[in-house]
Short mmCIF file of C-alpha atoms in Angstrom, two decimals:
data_model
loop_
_atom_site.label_atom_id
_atom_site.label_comp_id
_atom_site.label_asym_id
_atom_site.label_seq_id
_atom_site.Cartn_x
_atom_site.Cartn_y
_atom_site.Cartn_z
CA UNK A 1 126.04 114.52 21.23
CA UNK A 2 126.22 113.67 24.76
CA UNK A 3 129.88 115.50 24.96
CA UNK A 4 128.86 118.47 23.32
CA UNK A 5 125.92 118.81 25.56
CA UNK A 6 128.21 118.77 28.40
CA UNK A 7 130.61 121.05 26.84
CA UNK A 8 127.17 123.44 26.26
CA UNK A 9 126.57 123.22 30.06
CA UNK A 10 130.12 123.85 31.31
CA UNK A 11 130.43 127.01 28.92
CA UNK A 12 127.15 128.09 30.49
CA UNK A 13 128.23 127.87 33.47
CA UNK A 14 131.58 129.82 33.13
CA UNK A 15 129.84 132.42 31.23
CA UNK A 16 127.52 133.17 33.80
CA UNK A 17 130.14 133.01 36.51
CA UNK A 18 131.81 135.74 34.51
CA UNK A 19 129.10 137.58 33.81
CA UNK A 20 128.47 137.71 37.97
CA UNK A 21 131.84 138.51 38.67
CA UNK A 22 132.15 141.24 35.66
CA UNK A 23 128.99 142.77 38.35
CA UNK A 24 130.48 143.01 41.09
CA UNK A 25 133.48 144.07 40.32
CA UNK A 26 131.66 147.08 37.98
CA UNK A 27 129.43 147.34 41.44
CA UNK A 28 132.96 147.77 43.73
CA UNK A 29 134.51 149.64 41.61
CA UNK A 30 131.98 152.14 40.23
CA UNK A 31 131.21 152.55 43.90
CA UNK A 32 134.95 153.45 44.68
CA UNK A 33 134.63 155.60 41.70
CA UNK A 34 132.52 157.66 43.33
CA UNK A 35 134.24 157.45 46.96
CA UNK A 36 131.72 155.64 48.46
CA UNK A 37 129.93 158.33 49.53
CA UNK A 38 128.74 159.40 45.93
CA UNK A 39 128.86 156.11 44.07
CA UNK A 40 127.39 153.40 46.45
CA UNK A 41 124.13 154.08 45.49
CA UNK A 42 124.16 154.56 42.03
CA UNK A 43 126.57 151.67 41.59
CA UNK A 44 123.96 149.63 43.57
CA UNK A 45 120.88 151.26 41.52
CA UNK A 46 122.81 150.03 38.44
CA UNK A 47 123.92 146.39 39.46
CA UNK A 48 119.54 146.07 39.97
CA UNK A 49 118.97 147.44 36.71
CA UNK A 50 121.23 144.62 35.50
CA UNK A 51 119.74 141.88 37.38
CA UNK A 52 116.74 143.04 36.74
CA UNK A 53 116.95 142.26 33.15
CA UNK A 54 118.00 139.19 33.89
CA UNK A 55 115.29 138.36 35.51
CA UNK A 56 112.57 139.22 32.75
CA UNK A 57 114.57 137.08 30.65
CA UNK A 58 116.99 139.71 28.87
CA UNK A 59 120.11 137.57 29.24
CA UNK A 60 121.97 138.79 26.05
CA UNK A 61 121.97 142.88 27.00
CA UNK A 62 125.82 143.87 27.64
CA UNK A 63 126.63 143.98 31.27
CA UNK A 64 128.65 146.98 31.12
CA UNK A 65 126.55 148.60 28.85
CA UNK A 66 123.03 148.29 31.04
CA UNK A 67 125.24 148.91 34.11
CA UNK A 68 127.19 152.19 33.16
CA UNK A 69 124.00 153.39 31.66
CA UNK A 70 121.88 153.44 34.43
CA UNK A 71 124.90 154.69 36.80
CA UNK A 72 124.94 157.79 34.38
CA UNK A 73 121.07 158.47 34.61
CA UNK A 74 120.66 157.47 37.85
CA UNK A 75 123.41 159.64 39.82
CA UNK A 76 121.61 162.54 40.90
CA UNK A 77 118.47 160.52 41.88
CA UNK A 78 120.00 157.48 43.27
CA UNK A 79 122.13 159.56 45.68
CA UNK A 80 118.95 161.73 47.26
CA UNK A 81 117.30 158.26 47.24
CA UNK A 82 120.20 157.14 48.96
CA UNK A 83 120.54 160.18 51.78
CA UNK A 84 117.01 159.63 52.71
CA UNK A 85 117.83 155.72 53.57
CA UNK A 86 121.21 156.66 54.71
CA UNK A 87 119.62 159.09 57.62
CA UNK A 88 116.93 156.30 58.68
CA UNK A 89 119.81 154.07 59.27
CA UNK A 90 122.22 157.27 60.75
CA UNK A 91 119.07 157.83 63.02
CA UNK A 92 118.41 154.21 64.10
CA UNK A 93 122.18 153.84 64.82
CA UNK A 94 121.82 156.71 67.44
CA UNK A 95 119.04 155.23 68.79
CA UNK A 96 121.25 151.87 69.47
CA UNK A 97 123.92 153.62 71.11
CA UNK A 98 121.63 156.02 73.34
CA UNK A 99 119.60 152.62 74.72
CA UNK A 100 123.36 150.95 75.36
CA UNK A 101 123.87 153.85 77.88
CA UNK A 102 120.57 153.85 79.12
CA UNK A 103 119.44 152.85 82.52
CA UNK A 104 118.23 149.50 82.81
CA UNK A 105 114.54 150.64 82.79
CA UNK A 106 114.90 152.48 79.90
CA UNK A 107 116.23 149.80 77.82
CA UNK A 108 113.33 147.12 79.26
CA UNK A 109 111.02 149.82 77.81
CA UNK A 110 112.68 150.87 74.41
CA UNK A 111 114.64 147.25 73.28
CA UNK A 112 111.28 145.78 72.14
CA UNK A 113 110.09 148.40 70.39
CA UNK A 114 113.35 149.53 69.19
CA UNK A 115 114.27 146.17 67.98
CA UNK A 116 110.74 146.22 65.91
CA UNK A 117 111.34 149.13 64.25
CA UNK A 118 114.70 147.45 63.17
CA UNK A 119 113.32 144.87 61.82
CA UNK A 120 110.77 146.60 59.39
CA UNK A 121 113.77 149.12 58.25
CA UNK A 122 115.58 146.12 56.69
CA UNK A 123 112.64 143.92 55.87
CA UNK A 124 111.52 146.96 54.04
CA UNK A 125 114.93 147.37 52.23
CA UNK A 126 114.69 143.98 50.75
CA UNK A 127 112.26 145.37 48.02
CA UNK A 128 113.31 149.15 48.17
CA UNK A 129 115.93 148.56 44.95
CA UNK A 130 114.23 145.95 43.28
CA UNK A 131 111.03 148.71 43.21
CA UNK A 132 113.67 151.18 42.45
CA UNK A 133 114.78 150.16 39.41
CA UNK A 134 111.15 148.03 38.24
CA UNK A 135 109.00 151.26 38.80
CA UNK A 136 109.55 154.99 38.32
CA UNK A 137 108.59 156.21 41.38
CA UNK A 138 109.78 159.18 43.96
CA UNK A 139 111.52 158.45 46.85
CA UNK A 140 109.21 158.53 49.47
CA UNK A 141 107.17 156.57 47.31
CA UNK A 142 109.49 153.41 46.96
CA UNK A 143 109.91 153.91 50.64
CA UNK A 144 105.85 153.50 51.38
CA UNK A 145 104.94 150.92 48.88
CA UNK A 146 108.17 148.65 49.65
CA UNK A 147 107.12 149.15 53.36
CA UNK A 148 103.21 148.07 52.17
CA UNK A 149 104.66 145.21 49.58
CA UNK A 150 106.61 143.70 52.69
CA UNK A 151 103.68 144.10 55.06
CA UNK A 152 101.32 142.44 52.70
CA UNK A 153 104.28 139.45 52.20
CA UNK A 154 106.01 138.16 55.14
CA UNK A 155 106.39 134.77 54.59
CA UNK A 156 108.42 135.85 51.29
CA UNK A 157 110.00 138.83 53.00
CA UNK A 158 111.10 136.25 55.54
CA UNK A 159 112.39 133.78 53.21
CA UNK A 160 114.77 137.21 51.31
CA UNK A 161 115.85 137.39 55.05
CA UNK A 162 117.25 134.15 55.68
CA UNK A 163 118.62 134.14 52.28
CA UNK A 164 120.45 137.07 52.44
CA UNK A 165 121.59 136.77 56.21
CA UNK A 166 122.83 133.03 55.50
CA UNK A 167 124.81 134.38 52.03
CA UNK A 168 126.38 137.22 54.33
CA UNK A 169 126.89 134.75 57.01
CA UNK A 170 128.84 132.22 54.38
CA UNK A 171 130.64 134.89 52.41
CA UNK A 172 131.98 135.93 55.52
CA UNK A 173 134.23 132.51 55.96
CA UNK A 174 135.60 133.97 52.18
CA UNK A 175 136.01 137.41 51.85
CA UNK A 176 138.56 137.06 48.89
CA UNK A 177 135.04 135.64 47.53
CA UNK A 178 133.43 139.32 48.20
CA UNK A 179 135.42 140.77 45.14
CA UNK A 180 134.01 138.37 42.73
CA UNK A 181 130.63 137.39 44.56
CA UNK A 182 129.02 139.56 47.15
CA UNK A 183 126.60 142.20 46.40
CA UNK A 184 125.67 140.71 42.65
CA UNK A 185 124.24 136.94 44.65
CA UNK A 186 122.09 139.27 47.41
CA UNK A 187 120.67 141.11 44.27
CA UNK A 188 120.19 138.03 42.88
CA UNK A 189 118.06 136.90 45.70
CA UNK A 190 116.21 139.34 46.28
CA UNK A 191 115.14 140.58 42.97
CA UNK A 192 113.09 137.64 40.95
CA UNK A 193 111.07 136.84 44.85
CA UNK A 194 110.53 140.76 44.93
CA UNK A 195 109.76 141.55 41.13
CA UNK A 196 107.16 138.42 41.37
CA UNK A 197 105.71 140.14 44.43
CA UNK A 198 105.38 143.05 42.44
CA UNK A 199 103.68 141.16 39.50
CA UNK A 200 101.14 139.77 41.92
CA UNK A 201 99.99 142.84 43.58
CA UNK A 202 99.68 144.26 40.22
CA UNK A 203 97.57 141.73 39.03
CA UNK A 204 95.67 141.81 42.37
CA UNK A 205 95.46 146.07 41.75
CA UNK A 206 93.80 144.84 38.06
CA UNK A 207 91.57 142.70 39.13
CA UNK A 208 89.90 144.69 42.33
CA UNK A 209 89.69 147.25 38.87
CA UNK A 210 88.12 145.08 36.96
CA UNK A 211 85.16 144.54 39.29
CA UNK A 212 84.48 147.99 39.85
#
């Protein structure tokens, strides 16, 4: 008994290590498929979708199947979804290189705030796919509410941080690790904290309801 319940756990454990790698590489490739340009997003879109199951519990839906589906449906919308984020960050990146040839005043005045701003553009992207693919929502509306979810959470929004900056940070000693583990762990990480966030303002949303 004891044997076969290791044997149970190891097989576990190697088909989940497949599964993740089977993600990622349907997450590289899919977004190669579409030149990077066109198929980041919707690659990305669809590697949440999968996760996502996985984190209400849905671990017997096929990988490929969940992942290719919501690729298909979510093209169009994923990559407008994705232009809007995509010129925040184009914009922000302007920003940085106008204050490195600022005068020295200027960048006293602008570095704080700048750096501010920053932060709440990725602290707000920690939630923007997980709401994505948990909610059907317009753009600008995943923008606001990930922006209010994150607000409303920082100690959990900080925790996503570290998380995600110390898996970047340790991938980064690896990178023939990236194929097979990269964007599939960060998804990972950030989607059951952010989907529970989600469940709790919900509840909170029902029961201010309630009362009134």
């Amino acid at each position: 008994m004891e044997t076969h319940g290791f044997m149970s756990g190891v097989n576990n454990i190697l088909e989940w290590i497949s599964r993740l790698a089977l993600l990622n590489i349907l997450w590289i490739g899919f977004s190669l498929l579409g030149f990077i340009v066109l198929g980041f997003y919707p690659a990305t879109v669809a590697m949440y979708a999968v996760v996502r199951r996985w984190a209400m519990g849905d671990f017997e839906a096929s990988v490929f199947s969940v992942f290719w589906s919501s690729y298909k449906s979510e093209f169009v919308k994923s990559n407008m979804f994705g232009a809007v984020i995509s010129l925040i960050g184009i914009i922000l990146f302007i920003d940085f290189l106008f204050l490195k040839q600022a005068s020295t005043m200027v960048q006293n005045l602008l570095n704080v705030p700048f750096l501010i701003i920053s932060l709440i553009f990725i602290c707000t992207l920690l939630y923007v796919f997980p709401m994505y693919v948990h909610f059907n929502m317009k753009t600008l509306d995943i923008l606001k509410n990930s922006f209010f979810v994150m607000i409303m959470n920082p100690f959990k929004t900080l925790i996503m941080l570290i998380s995600s900056l110390g898996l970047v940070i340790l991938l980064s000693f690896a990178p023939p690790l990236m194929i097979v583990c990269s964007g599939n762990v960060l998804a990972l990480v950030m989607s059951k904290p952010a989907m529970n966030v989600f469940n709790k303002v919900n509840k909170k949303h029902e029961s201010v309801t309630v009362h009134q």
